[in-house]
């Protein structure tokens, strides 16, 4: 005789544990539409507080810390729900990716807006190798890893502009970018 019972899904009536709050980023993942976008928005105030009080290095460290905590919380969520995909309710991956991207920018509304839009764009369209990671890496690490990769595309573009300005002495791209993203932080 085989056991045909399915694991109980985590619903609003589920007694919530710490892993649930982390995985859903305090319930942001329960949004009935665009839960990833809601999770990314939910990451911004925390990022801003960390960044303006402790600095960019602290936000970078926090992105790595939440990556590993999110990996654990995602594994717990998957185990308790019996799922092996990337459930839309798990949005801690968006938090880690968003924080990683913001850690290389200035804490201004301009940079937060650009980071938010670019991160969501790359997380949604999933160019290579994000699409491979999303498809082939399973479990909590898979849930978390593709969003960290999505943060690298805008970081890479930003770094290429900085390198181009340094190597070629060109300010054509650098000055407008720094003035827009940096605002009062750029002299």
XYZ file of N, CA and C in Angstrom:
561
model
N 0.845 -1.172 0.000
C 0.000 0.000 0.000
C 0.894 1.241 0.000
N 0.593 2.166 -0.900
C 1.407 3.374 -0.988
C 0.698 4.535 -0.315
N 1.480 5.460 0.173
C 0.941 6.648 0.828
C 0.655 7.695 -0.241
N -0.600 8.058 -0.427
C -0.974 9.032 -1.454
C -1.281 10.396 -0.867
N -0.999 10.580 0.401
C -1.280 11.881 1.005
C -0.254 12.905 0.538
N -0.715 14.085 0.315
C 0.139 15.185 -0.105
C 0.496 16.025 1.114
N 1.672 16.620 1.109
C 2.009 17.518 2.208
C 1.021 18.670 2.274
N 0.754 19.135 3.457
C -0.160 20.251 3.624
C 0.496 21.525 3.111
N -0.161 22.233 2.166
C 0.445 23.467 1.674
C 0.472 24.531 2.765
N 1.468 25.401 2.668
C 1.562 26.492 3.619
C 0.574 27.567 3.173
N -0.431 27.769 3.979
C -1.456 28.753 3.650
C -1.501 29.810 4.729
N -2.452 30.714 4.591
C -2.587 31.775 5.583
C -2.907 31.228 6.971
N -3.469 30.018 7.050
C -3.806 29.455 8.346
C -2.668 28.628 8.950
N -1.582 28.470 8.211
C -0.453 27.674 8.687
C 0.216 28.359 9.879
N 0.517 27.593 10.922
C 1.271 28.200 12.029
C 2.661 28.567 11.517
N 2.944 29.815 11.504
C 4.145 30.294 10.837
C 5.376 30.198 11.730
N 6.430 29.729 11.114
C 7.724 29.619 11.776
C 8.641 30.682 11.195
N 9.804 30.842 11.781
C 10.767 31.841 11.320
C 11.087 31.670 9.840
N 11.274 30.426 9.393
C 11.602 30.176 7.997
C 10.515 30.695 7.062
N 9.265 30.626 7.482
C 8.155 31.102 6.648
C 8.244 32.621 6.473
N 8.487 33.335 7.568
C 8.582 34.793 7.488
C 9.756 35.230 6.620
N 10.855 34.511 6.717
C 12.015 34.854 5.904
C 11.755 34.519 4.445
N 11.291 33.316 4.165
C 11.066 32.888 2.780
C 10.081 33.801 2.057
N 9.014 34.206 2.742
C 8.006 35.066 2.107
C 8.284 36.550 2.337
N 9.397 36.857 2.943
C 9.801 38.214 3.333
C 8.654 38.916 4.029
N 8.292 38.339 5.151
C 7.259 38.867 6.049
C 5.891 38.976 5.369
N 5.643 38.048 4.441
C 4.343 37.986 3.789
C 4.266 38.671 2.437
N 5.341 39.331 1.995
C 5.317 39.977 0.674
C 5.010 38.970 -0.433
N 5.488 37.741 -0.267
C 5.282 36.715 -1.277
C 3.851 36.237 -1.390
N 2.988 36.659 -0.477
C 1.586 36.264 -0.541
C 0.767 37.167 -1.452
N 1.401 38.177 -2.026
C 0.687 39.055 -2.950
C 0.081 38.220 -4.077
N -1.198 38.443 -4.402
C -1.832 37.618 -5.430
C -1.297 37.884 -6.834
N -0.661 39.030 -7.038
C -0.057 39.339 -8.332
C 1.358 39.863 -8.106
N 2.217 39.636 -9.050
C 3.611 40.091 -9.081
C 4.308 39.994 -7.721
N 4.278 38.822 -7.141
C 4.858 38.650 -5.802
C 6.357 38.949 -5.786
N 7.067 38.648 -6.866
C 8.488 38.954 -6.924
C 8.746 40.443 -6.893
N 7.909 41.193 -7.578
C 8.030 42.647 -7.572
C 7.705 43.198 -6.194
N 6.702 42.656 -5.552
C 6.343 43.087 -4.196
C 7.483 42.745 -3.230
N 8.091 41.575 -3.396
C 9.230 41.202 -2.568
C 10.413 42.134 -2.777
N 10.663 42.515 -4.033
C 11.743 43.461 -4.315
C 11.465 44.816 -3.688
N 10.215 45.254 -3.750
C 9.849 46.518 -3.099
C 10.017 46.417 -1.585
N 9.655 45.271 -1.036
C 9.798 45.059 0.398
C 11.243 45.037 0.865
N 12.165 44.791 -0.064
C 13.591 44.780 0.271
C 14.165 46.187 0.387
N 13.581 47.147 -0.311
C 14.171 48.487 -0.420
C 14.311 49.230 0.909
N 13.283 49.303 1.756
C 13.463 50.055 3.007
C 14.562 49.479 3.901
N 14.636 48.159 3.966
C 15.678 47.522 4.767
C 17.061 47.847 4.199
N 17.172 47.785 2.866
C 18.445 48.099 2.215
C 18.860 49.534 2.509
N 17.927 50.446 2.417
C 18.232 51.856 2.641
C 18.731 52.092 4.067
N 18.047 51.496 5.025
C 18.459 51.658 6.424
C 19.866 51.102 6.647
N 20.128 49.913 6.115
C 21.465 49.320 6.258
C 22.507 50.202 5.575
N 22.190 50.653 4.370
C 23.166 51.392 3.567
C 23.504 52.769 4.152
N 22.501 53.506 4.590
C 22.797 54.853 5.099
C 23.364 54.827 6.516
N 23.077 53.787 7.279
C 23.607 53.742 8.647
C 24.950 53.025 8.728
N 25.135 51.978 7.910
C 26.346 51.168 8.025
C 27.226 51.171 6.781
N 26.699 51.603 5.643
C 27.499 51.711 4.422
C 27.268 50.586 3.423
N 27.908 50.766 2.274
C 27.741 49.820 1.171
C 28.331 48.450 1.467
N 29.448 48.416 2.165
C 30.063 47.118 2.485
C 29.135 46.316 3.396
N 28.492 47.008 4.319
C 27.546 46.316 5.206
C 26.352 45.786 4.416
N 25.889 46.547 3.424
C 24.776 46.068 2.604
C 25.215 44.878 1.762
N 26.436 44.918 1.249
C 26.967 43.775 0.513
C 27.015 42.537 1.420
N 27.539 42.717 2.630
C 27.596 41.603 3.590
C 26.195 41.110 3.936
N 25.258 42.044 4.090
C 23.868 41.662 4.389
C 23.259 40.868 3.236
N 23.618 41.217 1.994
C 23.088 40.466 0.842
C 23.602 39.032 0.860
N 24.859 38.853 1.242
C 25.403 37.491 1.339
C 24.791 36.735 2.512
N 24.618 37.424 3.625
C 24.003 36.802 4.795
C 22.564 36.371 4.492
N 21.784 37.257 3.871
C 20.391 36.902 3.568
C 20.337 35.828 2.478
N 21.365 35.757 1.624
C 21.438 34.669 0.644
C 21.488 33.326 1.367
N 22.394 33.198 2.344
C 22.535 31.930 3.045
C 21.345 31.642 3.963
N 20.830 32.659 4.621
C 19.628 32.471 5.444
C 18.441 32.126 4.551
N 18.354 32.785 3.404
C 17.282 32.502 2.455
C 17.362 31.111 1.872
N 18.558 30.628 1.666
C 18.767 29.262 1.185
C 18.155 28.283 2.187
N 18.471 28.480 3.464
C 17.908 27.637 4.514
C 16.384 27.765 4.566
N 15.874 29.013 4.571
C 14.429 29.235 4.674
C 13.691 28.665 3.465
N 14.289 28.800 2.287
C 13.677 28.245 1.074
C 13.623 26.722 1.134
N 14.702 26.119 1.610
C 14.694 24.656 1.773
C 13.596 24.223 2.741
N 13.435 24.955 3.833
C 12.380 24.635 4.798
C 11.002 24.778 4.154
N 10.806 25.857 3.419
C 9.520 26.096 2.754
C 9.212 24.953 1.782
N 10.206 24.608 0.967
C 10.011 23.529 -0.007
C 9.713 22.203 0.695
N 10.429 21.925 1.766
C 10.228 20.679 2.509
C 8.829 20.629 3.114
N 8.384 21.726 3.707
C 7.079 21.743 4.365
C 5.905 21.776 3.383
N 6.152 22.228 2.173
C 5.075 22.260 1.183
C 5.145 21.099 0.203
N 6.256 20.340 0.242
C 6.399 19.210 -0.671
C 6.667 19.630 -2.098
N 7.134 20.832 -2.287
C 7.392 21.322 -3.651
C 8.875 21.235 -3.955
N 9.186 21.182 -5.252
C 10.591 21.192 -5.654
C 10.875 22.251 -6.706
N 9.883 23.096 -6.972
C 10.066 24.173 -7.937
C 10.457 25.452 -7.187
N 10.263 26.593 -7.816
C 10.537 27.891 -7.197
C 9.186 28.568 -6.979
N 8.547 28.319 -5.825
C 7.209 28.874 -5.599
C 7.220 30.398 -5.603
N 6.176 30.976 -6.152
C 6.080 32.435 -6.230
C 6.009 33.083 -4.862
N 5.636 32.311 -3.830
C 5.536 32.875 -2.480
C 6.910 33.149 -1.881
N 7.926 32.423 -2.340
C 9.281 32.657 -1.824
C 9.850 33.874 -2.539
N 10.099 34.931 -1.768
C 10.638 36.163 -2.357
C 11.917 36.635 -1.661
N 12.432 35.855 -0.731
C 13.686 36.240 -0.079
C 14.819 36.268 -1.106
N 14.679 35.516 -2.196
C 15.675 35.552 -3.263
C 15.728 36.924 -3.919
N 14.573 37.567 -4.078
C 14.540 38.934 -4.608
C 15.242 39.902 -3.654
N 15.066 39.679 -2.374
C 15.702 40.541 -1.374
C 17.226 40.454 -1.506
N 17.753 39.248 -1.561
C 19.208 39.067 -1.657
C 19.765 39.689 -2.933
N 19.099 39.453 -4.047
C 19.564 40.011 -5.317
C 19.475 41.526 -5.356
N 18.363 42.055 -4.875
C 18.176 43.512 -4.854
C 19.241 44.168 -3.975
N 19.500 43.599 -2.810
C 20.516 44.154 -1.908
C 21.908 44.090 -2.526
N 22.208 42.992 -3.214
C 23.516 42.869 -3.856
C 23.712 43.997 -4.864
N 22.732 44.232 -5.696
C 22.825 45.301 -6.688
C 22.935 46.671 -6.019
N 22.118 46.937 -5.034
C 22.144 48.235 -4.358
C 23.454 48.486 -3.620
N 24.152 47.433 -3.255
C 25.393 47.597 -2.489
C 26.506 48.262 -3.292
N 26.372 48.340 -4.608
C 27.392 49.008 -5.419
C 26.957 50.399 -5.862
N 25.791 50.834 -5.421
C 25.249 52.130 -5.838
C 25.138 53.080 -4.653
N 24.848 54.321 -4.948
C 24.612 55.316 -3.908
C 23.195 55.167 -3.363
N 22.975 55.499 -2.106
C 21.615 55.399 -1.539
C 20.763 56.625 -1.878
N 20.394 56.743 -3.154
C 19.523 57.833 -3.599
C 18.272 57.226 -4.227
N 17.226 58.017 -4.322
C 16.007 57.493 -4.936
C 16.244 57.163 -6.397
N 17.139 57.903 -7.065
C 17.449 57.611 -8.472
C 18.054 56.221 -8.622
N 19.078 55.962 -7.800
C 19.757 54.674 -7.928
C 18.859 53.525 -7.492
N 18.023 53.759 -6.494
C 17.097 52.709 -6.062
C 16.068 52.412 -7.152
N 15.602 53.446 -7.832
C 14.646 53.242 -8.919
C 15.285 52.465 -10.068
N 16.476 52.895 -10.489
C 17.176 52.207 -11.580
C 17.483 50.764 -11.189
N 17.989 50.571 -9.973
C 18.316 49.212 -9.512
C 17.072 48.335 -9.478
N 15.978 48.883 -8.970
C 14.736 48.118 -8.888
C 14.280 47.673 -10.282
N 14.233 48.604 -11.211
C 13.754 48.293 -12.569
C 14.689 47.304 -13.260
N 16.005 47.557 -13.192
C 16.940 46.660 -13.871
C 16.957 45.265 -13.250
N 16.917 45.209 -11.928
C 16.893 43.898 -11.286
C 15.649 43.119 -11.694
N 14.489 43.757 -11.633
C 13.248 43.065 -12.014
C 13.303 42.645 -13.478
N 13.834 43.500 -14.338
C 13.936 43.172 -15.765
C 14.753 41.898 -15.971
N 15.946 41.849 -15.396
C 16.803 40.669 -15.590
C 16.273 39.445 -14.862
N 15.583 39.642 -13.752
C 14.998 38.505 -13.045
C 13.824 37.924 -13.835
N 13.106 38.767 -14.544
C 11.952 38.302 -15.321
C 12.372 37.687 -16.649
N 13.259 38.364 -17.411
C 13.620 37.838 -18.740
C 14.628 36.697 -18.666
N 15.387 36.628 -17.594
C 16.329 35.532 -17.324
C 17.230 35.182 -18.512
N 18.112 36.120 -18.925
C 19.055 35.757 -19.982
C 20.061 34.722 -19.472
N 20.806 34.111 -20.397
C 21.825 33.149 -20.027
C 22.842 33.846 -19.155
N 23.329 33.271 -18.101
C 23.149 31.931 -17.544
C 22.041 31.854 -16.488
N 21.297 32.965 -16.291
C 20.227 32.956 -15.289
C 19.205 31.878 -15.622
N 18.857 31.768 -16.905
C 17.851 30.783 -17.319
C 18.323 29.355 -17.043
N 19.607 29.106 -17.227
C 20.154 27.768 -16.960
C 20.085 27.474 -15.464
N 20.501 28.439 -14.657
C 20.451 28.256 -13.199
C 19.017 28.050 -12.735
N 18.094 28.821 -13.278
C 16.691 28.717 -12.890
C 16.120 27.339 -13.236
N 16.537 26.816 -14.372
C 16.016 25.531 -14.840
C 16.701 24.339 -14.182
N 18.017 24.419 -13.986
C 18.786 23.227 -13.615
C 19.150 23.097 -12.140
N 19.176 24.186 -11.410
C 19.577 24.107 -10.006
C 18.314 24.036 -9.149
N 18.188 22.986 -8.401
C 16.975 22.740 -7.616
C 17.191 23.050 -6.142
N 16.105 23.064 -5.404
C 16.162 23.268 -3.962
C 16.345 24.731 -3.602
N 16.645 24.968 -2.348
C 16.805 26.319 -1.846
C 17.910 27.089 -2.538
N 19.002 26.396 -2.878
C 20.104 27.068 -3.570
C 19.648 27.542 -4.948
N 18.837 26.748 -5.625
C 18.327 27.141 -6.940
C 17.395 28.335 -6.863
N 16.560 28.340 -5.824
C 15.647 29.459 -5.612
C 16.449 30.751 -5.469
N 17.529 30.694 -4.701
C 18.302 31.890 -4.377
C 19.287 32.298 -5.472
N 19.910 31.327 -6.122
C 21.060 31.608 -6.981
C 20.711 32.407 -8.227
N 19.603 32.103 -8.886
C 19.291 32.812 -10.127
C 19.055 34.305 -9.890
N 18.566 34.665 -8.705
C 18.350 36.081 -8.414
C 19.662 36.809 -8.130
N 20.629 36.107 -7.567
C 21.949 36.722 -7.396
C 22.579 36.964 -8.768
N 22.391 36.017 -9.679
C 22.891 36.210 -11.035
C 22.200 37.390 -11.718
N 20.899 37.547 -11.481
C 20.158 38.660 -12.085
C 20.706 40.004 -11.635
N 21.251 40.061 -10.443
C 21.844 41.308 -9.942
C 23.169 41.606 -10.639
N 23.857 40.579 -11.131
C 25.167 40.795 -11.731
C 25.110 41.514 -13.079
N 24.048 41.377 -13.841
C 23.968 42.052 -15.134
C 24.037 43.572 -15.001
N 23.196 44.216 -14.181
C 23.348 45.660 -14.023
C 24.648 46.053 -13.326
N 25.140 45.220 -12.410
C 26.429 45.516 -11.770
C 27.532 45.500 -12.825
N 27.504 44.521 -13.704
C 28.504 44.420 -14.764
C 28.443 45.638 -15.692
N 27.241 46.059 -16.063
C 27.102 47.243 -16.924
C 27.689 48.478 -16.244
N 27.391 48.641 -14.970
C 27.907 49.761 -14.190
C 29.435 49.721 -14.129
N 29.997 48.550 -13.868
C 31.450 48.405 -13.795
C 32.113 48.644 -15.147
N 31.491 48.204 -16.217
C 32.049 48.448 -17.556
C 32.097 49.938 -17.873
N 31.098 50.677 -17.460
C 31.112 52.132 -17.659
C 32.242 52.762 -16.844
N 32.425 52.301 -15.608
C 33.518 52.820 -14.774
C 34.885 52.481 -15.373
N 35.035 51.257 -15.868
C 36.298 50.838 -16.484
C 36.551 51.638 -17.760
N 35.520 51.800 -18.572
C 35.669 52.566 -19.815
C 36.139 53.978 -19.509
N 35.584 54.601 -18.490
C 35.972 55.958 -18.116
C 37.420 55.994 -17.632
N 37.827 54.993 -16.885
C 39.188 54.949 -16.354
C 40.210 54.672 -17.453
N 39.949 53.668 -18.282
C 40.908 53.240 -19.297
C 41.031 54.271 -20.420
N 39.890 54.773 -20.877
C 39.911 55.668 -22.029
C 39.810 57.147 -21.647
N 39.680 57.413 -20.361
C 39.592 58.799 -19.910
C 38.327 59.494 -20.360
N 37.336 58.720 -20.725
C 36.082 59.279 -21.225
C 35.121 59.566 -20.080
N 34.541 60.729 -20.129
C 33.553 61.102 -19.132
C 32.143 61.130 -19.736
N 32.039 60.761 -21.027
C 30.760 60.857 -21.733
C 29.663 60.047 -21.068
N 29.967 58.852 -20.638
C 28.980 58.018 -19.961
C 29.031 58.180 -18.448
N 30.244 58.392 -17.939
C 30.428 58.388 -16.498
C 29.766 59.562 -15.795
N 29.994 60.768 -16.262
C 29.456 61.936 -15.549
C 27.937 61.926 -15.454
N 27.208 61.723 -16.573
C 25.743 61.684 -16.422
C 25.269 60.544 -15.507
N 25.922 59.399 -15.615
C 25.542 58.259 -14.776
C 25.780 58.572 -13.304
N 26.947 59.083 -12.992
C 27.271 59.387 -11.602
C 26.382 60.499 -11.058
N 26.107 61.508 -11.851
C 25.248 62.580 -11.399
C 23.820 62.096 -11.172
N 23.356 61.216 -12.057
C 21.993 60.699 -11.899
C 21.898 59.758 -10.698
N 22.798 58.778 -10.646
C 22.731 57.789 -9.576
C 23.220 58.337 -8.250
N 24.192 59.248 -8.293
C 24.805 59.717 -7.072
C 24.129 60.917 -6.450
N 23.508 61.743 -7.259
C 22.862 62.925 -6.730
C 23.802 63.727 -5.861
N 23.429 63.976 -4.632
C 24.225 64.797 -3.715
C 25.490 64.089 -3.247
N 25.637 62.801 -3.537
C 26.840 62.080 -3.126
C 28.025 62.365 -4.047
N 27.742 62.879 -5.249
C 28.801 63.140 -6.229
C 29.125 64.626 -6.184
N 30.406 64.947 -6.102
C 30.833 66.346 -6.037
C 31.197 66.839 -7.411
